[in-house]
Amino acid sequence: MTGLMWVAVVCVLAPLPFLVWFGLYPLWLRRHLKRVGVSVTGNCRTISTSEGRYSTSFEFVPPSGRRVIYVSPLSGRSWGEPGKEAVLVYDPRHPHRFVRSRRELDARSEAWFSLWVLAAAELTMVLGLVLVLLHENGVIH
């Protein structure tokens, strides 16, 4: 395999983890919580900002009695107001891992934008790989 082929293969594989983490996983989690999630009232603790994006921290206690603190992923808006109650949805089997606020679940997911941008990048890389393969086999000069 030539150097150009290695570059093409790496370019095809590089966007895949980002496609999964920022596109597919948030959409899967959203669907999962809408299907099996349990609603609970929690408290909004804080809202932090980073580069114009917001992250909202919530606290709730599921029936197990163990306090859960959930910090939302960075988003274009905040999902609560500090000191106020908020409705949270969690997976009863994994309350510490799978949580979102009801407002997050009801809003259009920002993951759709990430999914389409990363899918377009992946398609571009695959087309580049096809061109490299055609060049390597002498079809294109």
Tab-separated table of N, CA and C in Angstrom:
chain	number	residue	atom	x	y	z
A	1	MET	N	0.847	-1.162	0.000
A	1	MET	CA	0.000	0.000	0.000
A	1	MET	C	0.903	1.238	0.000
A	2	THR	N	0.581	2.169	-0.848
A	2	THR	CA	1.384	3.377	-0.975
A	2	THR	C	1.054	4.377	0.129
A	3	GLY	N	1.871	5.404	0.215
A	3	GLY	CA	1.645	6.448	1.208
A	3	GLY	C	0.320	7.156	0.995
A	4	LEU	N	-0.021	7.383	-0.269
A	4	LEU	CA	-1.283	8.050	-0.581
A	4	LEU	C	-2.477	7.210	-0.121
A	5	MET	N	-2.348	5.900	-0.277
A	5	MET	CA	-3.427	5.002	0.151
A	5	MET	C	-3.585	5.043	1.673
A	6	TRP	N	-2.471	5.066	2.402
A	6	TRP	CA	-2.542	5.145	3.862
A	6	TRP	C	-3.225	6.439	4.306
A	7	VAL	N	-2.888	7.530	3.664
A	7	VAL	CA	-3.519	8.809	3.992
A	7	VAL	C	-5.024	8.732	3.740
A	8	ALA	N	-5.412	8.143	2.617
A	8	ALA	CA	-6.834	8.029	2.288
A	8	ALA	C	-7.572	7.169	3.313
A	9	VAL	N	-6.974	6.067	3.729
A	9	VAL	CA	-7.607	5.180	4.709
A	9	VAL	C	-7.753	5.893	6.056
A	10	VAL	N	-6.714	6.595	6.482
A	10	VAL	CA	-6.781	7.329	7.755
A	10	VAL	C	-7.853	8.411	7.682
A	11	CYS	N	-7.943	9.100	6.543
A	11	CYS	CA	-8.964	10.142	6.383
A	11	CYS	C	-10.377	9.569	6.434
A	12	VAL	N	-10.559	8.344	5.967
A	12	VAL	CA	-11.884	7.708	6.036
A	12	VAL	C	-12.199	7.303	7.478
A	13	LEU	N	-11.219	6.797	8.205
A	13	LEU	CA	-11.466	6.305	9.562
A	13	LEU	C	-11.525	7.414	10.618
A	14	ALA	N	-10.839	8.534	10.395
A	14	ALA	CA	-10.746	9.590	11.410
A	14	ALA	C	-12.096	10.171	11.836
A	15	PRO	N	-13.025	10.455	10.934
A	15	PRO	CA	-14.296	11.058	11.387
A	15	PRO	C	-15.249	10.086	12.090
A	16	LEU	N	-15.026	8.782	11.967
A	16	LEU	CA	-15.995	7.816	12.508
A	16	LEU	C	-16.240	7.933	14.011
A	17	PRO	N	-15.210	8.049	14.863
A	17	PRO	CA	-15.511	8.190	16.302
A	17	PRO	C	-16.324	9.448	16.609
A	18	PHE	N	-16.047	10.542	15.894
A	18	PHE	CA	-16.789	11.780	16.104
A	18	PHE	C	-18.232	11.630	15.636
A	19	LEU	N	-18.433	10.924	14.542
A	19	LEU	CA	-19.776	10.669	14.022
A	19	LEU	C	-20.595	9.898	15.050
A	20	VAL	N	-19.965	8.908	15.666
A	20	VAL	CA	-20.664	8.104	16.672
A	20	VAL	C	-20.910	8.914	17.942
A	21	TRP	N	-19.868	9.583	18.473
A	21	TRP	CA	-19.969	10.253	19.769
A	21	TRP	C	-20.853	11.496	19.740
A	22	PHE	N	-20.738	12.312	18.681
A	22	PHE	CA	-21.482	13.566	18.631
A	22	PHE	C	-22.761	13.489	17.806
A	23	GLY	N	-22.947	12.428	17.022
A	23	GLY	CA	-24.132	12.303	16.185
A	23	GLY	C	-25.037	11.166	16.607
A	24	LEU	N	-24.536	9.949	16.520
A	24	LEU	CA	-25.382	8.778	16.764
A	24	LEU	C	-25.707	8.553	18.244
A	25	TYR	N	-24.716	8.644	19.122
A	25	TYR	CA	-24.949	8.359	20.537
A	25	TYR	C	-26.000	9.284	21.160
A	26	PRO	N	-25.910	10.619	20.975
A	26	PRO	CA	-26.950	11.473	21.576
A	26	PRO	C	-28.351	11.174	21.037
A	27	LEU	N	-28.455	10.834	19.766
A	27	LEU	CA	-29.771	10.517	19.203
A	27	LEU	C	-30.288	9.183	19.734
A	28	TRP	N	-29.388	8.209	19.891
A	28	TRP	CA	-29.787	6.927	20.470
A	28	TRP	C	-30.260	7.127	21.913
A	29	LEU	N	-29.496	7.902	22.705
A	29	LEU	CA	-29.846	8.118	24.107
A	29	LEU	C	-31.193	8.814	24.229
A	30	ARG	N	-31.431	9.784	23.381
A	30	ARG	CA	-32.709	10.502	23.371
A	30	ARG	C	-33.863	9.535	23.125
A	31	ARG	N	-33.711	8.686	22.127
A	31	ARG	CA	-34.757	7.710	21.800
A	31	ARG	C	-34.946	6.706	22.938
A	32	HIS	N	-33.840	6.255	23.504
A	32	HIS	CA	-33.866	5.302	24.608
A	32	HIS	C	-34.623	5.886	25.807
A	33	LEU	N	-34.318	7.129	26.164
A	33	LEU	CA	-34.980	7.744	27.312
A	33	LEU	C	-36.455	8.011	27.049
A	34	LYS	N	-36.807	8.332	25.829
A	34	LYS	CA	-38.228	8.526	25.511
A	34	LYS	C	-38.989	7.212	25.604
A	35	ARG	N	-38.288	6.097	25.369
A	35	ARG	CA	-38.928	4.791	25.399
A	35	ARG	C	-39.009	4.214	26.810
A	36	VAL	N	-37.908	4.250	27.575
A	36	VAL	CA	-37.886	3.576	28.880
A	36	VAL	C	-37.658	4.527	30.053
A	37	GLY	N	-37.519	5.809	29.780
A	37	GLY	CA	-37.188	6.758	30.830
A	37	GLY	C	-38.290	6.962	31.851
A	38	VAL	N	-37.867	7.286	33.050
A	38	VAL	CA	-38.766	7.567	34.160
A	38	VAL	C	-38.581	9.037	34.543
A	39	SER	N	-39.684	9.738	34.709
A	39	SER	CA	-39.605	11.151	35.080
A	39	SER	C	-39.444	11.305	36.584
A	40	VAL	N	-38.683	12.312	36.964
A	40	VAL	CA	-38.464	12.633	38.373
A	40	VAL	C	-38.244	14.148	38.466
A	41	THR	N	-38.650	14.710	39.570
A	41	THR	CA	-38.413	16.133	39.784
A	41	THR	C	-37.080	16.302	40.492
A	42	GLY	N	-36.263	17.171	39.941
A	42	GLY	CA	-34.963	17.456	40.529
A	42	GLY	C	-34.789	18.957	40.673
A	43	ASN	N	-33.619	19.353	41.083
A	43	ASN	CA	-33.312	20.770	41.244
A	43	ASN	C	-32.206	21.170	40.291
A	44	CYS	N	-32.370	22.347	39.706
A	44	CYS	CA	-31.317	22.913	38.871
A	44	CYS	C	-30.309	23.544	39.828
A	45	ARG	N	-29.050	23.145	39.701
A	45	ARG	CA	-28.008	23.643	40.607
A	45	ARG	C	-27.314	24.872	40.052
A	46	THR	N	-26.679	24.725	38.901
A	46	THR	CA	-25.901	25.826	38.327
A	46	THR	C	-25.983	25.789	36.808
A	47	ILE	N	-25.622	26.908	36.216
A	47	ILE	CA	-25.457	26.987	34.766
A	47	ILE	C	-24.067	27.553	34.523
A	48	SER	N	-23.257	26.831	33.771
A	48	SER	CA	-21.922	27.329	33.455
A	48	SER	C	-21.837	27.581	31.954
A	49	THR	N	-20.932	28.451	31.574
A	49	THR	CA	-20.762	28.778	30.157
A	49	THR	C	-19.327	28.520	29.730
A	50	SER	N	-19.181	28.174	28.482
A	50	SER	CA	-17.871	27.977	27.879
A	50	SER	C	-17.989	28.340	26.407
A	51	GLU	N	-17.299	29.383	26.021
A	51	GLU	CA	-17.285	29.835	24.636
A	51	GLU	C	-18.692	30.057	24.077
A	52	GLY	N	-19.548	30.676	24.876
A	52	GLY	CA	-20.896	30.985	24.426
A	52	GLY	C	-21.868	29.820	24.444
A	53	ARG	N	-21.486	28.690	25.017
A	53	ARG	CA	-22.356	27.526	25.122
A	53	ARG	C	-22.635	27.288	26.605
A	54	TYR	N	-23.753	26.645	26.883
A	54	TYR	CA	-24.200	26.469	28.262
A	54	TYR	C	-24.210	25.003	28.681
A	55	SER	N	-23.915	24.789	29.944
A	55	SER	CA	-24.032	23.471	30.550
A	55	SER	C	-24.795	23.639	31.856
A	56	THR	N	-25.845	22.868	32.019
A	56	THR	CA	-26.718	23.000	33.181
A	56	THR	C	-26.533	21.791	34.094
A	57	SER	N	-26.397	22.051	35.379
A	57	SER	CA	-26.202	20.995	36.370
A	57	SER	C	-27.496	20.787	37.153
A	58	PHE	N	-27.891	19.516	37.283
A	58	PHE	CA	-29.108	19.156	38.006
A	58	PHE	C	-28.771	18.134	39.085
A	59	GLU	N	-29.637	18.057	40.076
A	59	GLU	CA	-29.498	17.054	41.131
A	59	GLU	C	-30.868	16.428	41.381
A	60	PHE	N	-30.890	15.094	41.512
A	60	PHE	CA	-32.142	14.411	41.840
A	60	PHE	C	-31.831	13.138	42.613
A	61	VAL	N	-32.866	12.581	43.219
A	61	VAL	CA	-32.717	11.348	43.995
A	61	VAL	C	-33.700	10.316	43.444
A	62	PRO	N	-33.198	9.257	42.795
A	62	PRO	CA	-34.091	8.191	42.328
A	62	PRO	C	-34.547	7.331	43.508
A	63	PRO	N	-35.456	6.390	43.284
A	63	PRO	CA	-35.946	5.548	44.390
A	63	PRO	C	-34.848	4.791	45.140
A	64	SER	N	-33.702	4.572	44.516
A	64	SER	CA	-32.608	3.880	45.211
A	64	SER	C	-32.088	4.706	46.384
A	65	GLY	N	-32.381	6.021	46.391
A	65	GLY	CA	-31.969	6.884	47.487
A	65	GLY	C	-30.592	7.500	47.321
A	66	ARG	N	-29.879	7.097	46.305
A	66	ARG	CA	-28.526	7.616	46.062
A	66	ARG	C	-28.611	8.877	45.195
A	67	ARG	N	-28.090	9.973	45.691
A	67	ARG	CA	-28.152	11.263	44.996
A	67	ARG	C	-27.416	11.193	43.653
A	68	VAL	N	-28.051	11.761	42.621
A	68	VAL	CA	-27.472	11.784	41.285
A	68	VAL	C	-27.294	13.236	40.858
A	69	ILE	N	-26.117	13.554	40.355
A	69	ILE	CA	-25.867	14.873	39.791
A	69	ILE	C	-25.646	14.687	38.298
A	70	TYR	N	-26.441	15.383	37.528
A	70	TYR	CA	-26.361	15.311	36.069
A	70	TYR	C	-25.938	16.668	35.530
A	71	VAL	N	-24.929	16.670	34.676
A	71	VAL	CA	-24.463	17.888	34.023
A	71	VAL	C	-24.721	17.719	32.531
A	72	SER	N	-25.530	18.605	31.980
A	72	SER	CA	-25.894	18.485	30.567
A	72	SER	C	-24.691	18.774	29.672
A	73	PRO	N	-24.679	18.190	28.474
A	73	PRO	CA	-23.630	18.534	27.517
A	73	PRO	C	-23.750	20.005	27.113
A	74	LEU	N	-22.665	20.567	26.625
A	74	LEU	CA	-22.707	21.952	26.160
A	74	LEU	C	-23.770	22.103	25.091
A	75	SER	N	-24.509	23.199	25.188
A	75	SER	CA	-25.618	23.433	24.279
A	75	SER	C	-25.744	24.922	23.990
A	76	GLY	N	-26.524	25.246	22.992
A	76	GLY	CA	-26.762	26.633	22.644
A	76	GLY	C	-27.652	27.360	23.629
A	77	ARG	N	-28.272	26.623	24.552
A	77	ARG	CA	-29.120	27.261	25.561
A	77	ARG	C	-29.064	26.482	26.866
A	78	SER	N	-29.501	27.147	27.931
A	78	SER	CA	-29.528	26.478	29.227
A	78	SER	C	-30.854	25.729	29.362
A	79	TRP	N	-30.857	24.713	30.211
A	79	TRP	CA	-32.028	23.846	30.328
A	79	TRP	C	-32.752	24.019	31.654
A	80	GLY	N	-32.387	25.005	32.435
A	80	GLY	CA	-33.055	25.231	33.711
A	80	GLY	C	-32.679	26.580	34.274
A	81	GLU	N	-33.154	26.825	35.477
A	81	GLU	CA	-32.853	28.067	36.170
A	81	GLU	C	-32.381	27.692	37.577
A	82	PRO	N	-31.173	28.135	37.966
A	82	PRO	CA	-30.628	27.737	39.276
A	82	PRO	C	-31.610	27.982	40.422
A	83	GLY	N	-31.725	26.969	41.281
A	83	GLY	CA	-32.609	27.044	42.434
A	83	GLY	C	-34.038	26.626	42.156
A	84	LYS	N	-34.387	26.397	40.903
A	84	LYS	CA	-35.757	26.012	40.539
A	84	LYS	C	-35.826	24.505	40.294
A	85	GLU	N	-37.041	23.982	40.416
A	85	GLU	CA	-37.249	22.563	40.123
A	85	GLU	C	-37.258	22.332	38.618
A	86	ALA	N	-36.877	21.120	38.233
A	86	ALA	CA	-36.876	20.739	36.821
A	86	ALA	C	-37.270	19.275	36.714
A	87	VAL	N	-37.930	18.929	35.628
A	87	VAL	CA	-38.295	17.536	35.391
A	87	VAL	C	-37.145	16.883	34.621
A	88	LEU	N	-36.662	15.775	35.162
A	88	LEU	CA	-35.579	15.014	34.544
A	88	LEU	C	-36.106	13.643	34.161
A	89	VAL	N	-35.523	13.062	33.137
A	89	VAL	CA	-35.887	11.719	32.691
A	89	VAL	C	-34.619	10.878	32.753
A	90	TYR	N	-34.715	9.712	33.417
A	90	TYR	CA	-33.543	8.852	33.564
A	90	TYR	C	-33.914	7.405	33.288
A	91	ASP	N	-32.901	6.614	32.976
A	91	ASP	CA	-33.085	5.175	32.784
A	91	ASP	C	-33.011	4.534	34.171
A	92	PRO	N	-34.061	3.831	34.612
A	92	PRO	CA	-34.055	3.261	35.963
A	92	PRO	C	-32.949	2.224	36.189
A	93	ARG	N	-32.456	1.614	35.130
A	93	ARG	CA	-31.367	0.644	35.290
A	93	ARG	C	-30.011	1.324	35.457
A	94	HIS	N	-29.860	2.525	34.902
A	94	HIS	CA	-28.591	3.252	34.961
A	94	HIS	C	-28.852	4.734	35.236
A	95	PRO	N	-29.358	5.073	36.420
A	95	PRO	CA	-29.730	6.466	36.681
A	95	PRO	C	-28.541	7.427	36.710
A	96	HIS	N	-27.344	6.931	36.913
A	96	HIS	CA	-26.176	7.812	36.960
A	96	HIS	C	-25.587	8.073	35.574
A	97	ARG	N	-25.939	7.230	34.605
A	97	ARG	CA	-25.351	7.376	33.270
A	97	ARG	C	-26.296	7.965	32.246
A	98	PHE	N	-27.550	7.582	32.282
A	98	PHE	CA	-28.489	7.982	31.237
A	98	PHE	C	-29.555	8.918	31.801
A	99	VAL	N	-29.311	10.221	31.671
A	99	VAL	CA	-30.226	11.243	32.191
A	99	VAL	C	-30.263	12.400	31.194
A	100	ARG	N	-31.439	13.001	31.065
A	100	ARG	CA	-31.605	14.249	30.322
A	100	ARG	C	-32.765	14.998	30.968
A	101	SER	N	-32.767	16.299	30.830
A	101	SER	CA	-33.911	17.064	31.334
A	101	SER	C	-35.050	16.919	30.320
A	102	ARG	N	-36.267	17.078	30.790
A	102	ARG	CA	-37.427	16.982	29.902
A	102	ARG	C	-37.338	18.055	28.823
A	103	ARG	N	-36.850	19.248	29.184
A	103	ARG	CA	-36.703	20.319	28.201
A	103	ARG	C	-35.717	19.924	27.103
A	104	GLU	N	-34.653	19.219	27.453
A	104	GLU	CA	-33.699	18.745	26.443
A	104	GLU	C	-34.361	17.767	25.487
A	105	LEU	N	-35.137	16.854	26.051
A	105	LEU	CA	-35.783	15.832	25.235
A	105	LEU	C	-36.866	16.410	24.330
A	106	ASP	N	-37.514	17.475	24.771
A	106	ASP	CA	-38.576	18.074	23.979
A	106	ASP	C	-38.051	18.999	22.873
A	107	ALA	N	-36.840	19.494	23.026
A	107	ALA	CA	-36.257	20.395	22.020
A	107	ALA	C	-35.626	19.574	20.889
A	108	ARG	N	-35.462	20.209	19.740
A	108	ARG	CA	-34.777	19.550	18.622
A	108	ARG	C	-33.312	19.361	19.003
A	109	SER	N	-32.812	18.162	18.817
A	109	SER	CA	-31.450	17.839	19.211
A	109	SER	C	-30.417	18.488	18.296
A	110	GLU	N	-29.389	19.061	18.921
A	110	GLU	CA	-28.284	19.630	18.156
A	110	GLU	C	-27.458	18.528	17.495
A	111	ALA	N	-27.663	17.294	17.916
A	111	ALA	CA	-26.917	16.179	17.348
A	111	ALA	C	-27.264	15.950	15.881
A	112	TRP	N	-28.460	16.368	15.459
A	112	TRP	CA	-28.818	16.210	14.047
A	112	TRP	C	-27.857	16.998	13.160
A	113	PHE	N	-27.533	18.232	13.564
A	113	PHE	CA	-26.602	19.047	12.787
A	113	PHE	C	-25.235	18.364	12.727
A	114	SER	N	-24.752	17.894	13.885
A	114	SER	CA	-23.456	17.202	13.931
A	114	SER	C	-23.475	15.956	13.057
A	115	LEU	N	-24.574	15.224	13.129
A	115	LEU	CA	-24.681	13.997	12.345
A	115	LEU	C	-24.569	14.290	10.857
A	116	TRP	N	-25.305	15.298	10.373
A	116	TRP	CA	-25.280	15.599	8.944
A	116	TRP	C	-23.936	16.153	8.495
A	117	VAL	N	-23.316	17.010	9.294
A	117	VAL	CA	-22.006	17.563	8.935
A	117	VAL	C	-20.961	16.455	8.894
A	118	LEU	N	-20.959	15.610	9.917
A	118	LEU	CA	-19.964	14.532	9.962
A	118	LEU	C	-20.237	13.469	8.904
A	119	ALA	N	-21.502	13.209	8.589
A	119	ALA	CA	-21.818	12.259	7.515
A	119	ALA	C	-21.350	12.810	6.174
A	120	ALA	N	-21.499	14.118	5.955
A	120	ALA	CA	-21.007	14.730	4.719
A	120	ALA	C	-19.488	14.644	4.651
A	121	ALA	N	-18.815	14.873	5.779
A	121	ALA	CA	-17.352	14.747	5.814
A	121	ALA	C	-16.934	13.308	5.514
A	122	GLU	N	-17.650	12.353	6.099
A	122	GLU	CA	-17.331	10.944	5.870
A	122	GLU	C	-17.542	10.566	4.411
A	123	LEU	N	-18.619	11.025	3.824
A	123	LEU	CA	-18.886	10.744	2.415
A	123	LEU	C	-17.781	11.330	1.527
A	124	THR	N	-17.359	12.539	1.834
A	124	THR	CA	-16.269	13.169	1.088
A	124	THR	C	-14.994	12.339	1.194
A	125	MET	N	-14.703	11.843	2.382
A	125	MET	CA	-13.494	11.029	2.574
A	125	MET	C	-13.599	9.700	1.821
A	126	VAL	N	-14.754	9.100	1.818
A	126	VAL	CA	-14.943	7.838	1.087
A	126	VAL	C	-14.782	8.069	-0.412
A	127	LEU	N	-15.335	9.169	-0.908
A	127	LEU	CA	-15.150	9.483	-2.329
A	127	LEU	C	-13.671	9.713	-2.642
A	128	GLY	N	-12.957	10.356	-1.745
A	128	GLY	CA	-11.511	10.525	-1.912
A	128	GLY	C	-10.792	9.191	-1.947
A	129	LEU	N	-11.203	8.264	-1.083
A	129	LEU	CA	-10.602	6.931	-1.079
A	129	LEU	C	-10.862	6.218	-2.400
A	130	VAL	N	-12.061	6.344	-2.928
A	130	VAL	CA	-12.384	5.731	-4.220
A	130	VAL	C	-11.491	6.310	-5.314
A	131	LEU	N	-11.297	7.627	-5.286
A	131	LEU	CA	-10.411	8.242	-6.289
A	131	LEU	C	-8.979	7.751	-6.146
A	132	VAL	N	-8.512	7.606	-4.920
A	132	VAL	CA	-7.157	7.078	-4.702
A	132	VAL	C	-7.059	5.644	-5.218
A	133	LEU	N	-8.073	4.823	-4.938
A	133	LEU	CA	-8.083	3.434	-5.437
A	133	LEU	C	-8.058	3.394	-6.957
A	134	LEU	N	-8.856	4.249	-7.570
A	134	LEU	CA	-8.857	4.299	-9.037
A	134	LEU	C	-7.508	4.772	-9.580
A	135	HIS	N	-6.888	5.705	-8.892
A	135	HIS	CA	-5.567	6.179	-9.314
A	135	HIS	C	-4.511	5.067	-9.140
A	136	GLU	N	-4.583	4.378	-8.027
A	136	GLU	CA	-3.613	3.297	-7.745
A	136	GLU	C	-3.734	2.164	-8.774
A	137	ASN	N	-4.937	1.913	-9.242
A	137	ASN	CA	-5.141	0.830	-10.211
A	137	ASN	C	-4.994	1.286	-11.665
A	138	GLY	N	-4.604	2.517	-11.850
A	138	GLY	CA	-4.334	3.010	-13.199
A	138	GLY	C	-5.550	3.415	-13.998
A	139	VAL	N	-6.708	3.469	-13.394
A	139	VAL	CA	-7.917	3.860	-14.096
A	139	VAL	C	-7.908	5.353	-14.344
A	140	ILE	N	-7.412	6.133	-13.362
A	140	ILE	CA	-7.296	7.590	-13.472
A	140	ILE	C	-5.807	7.932	-13.471
A	141	HIS	N	-5.415	8.851	-14.343
A	141	HIS	CA	-3.988	9.230	-14.389
A	141	HIS	C	-3.756	10.556	-13.775
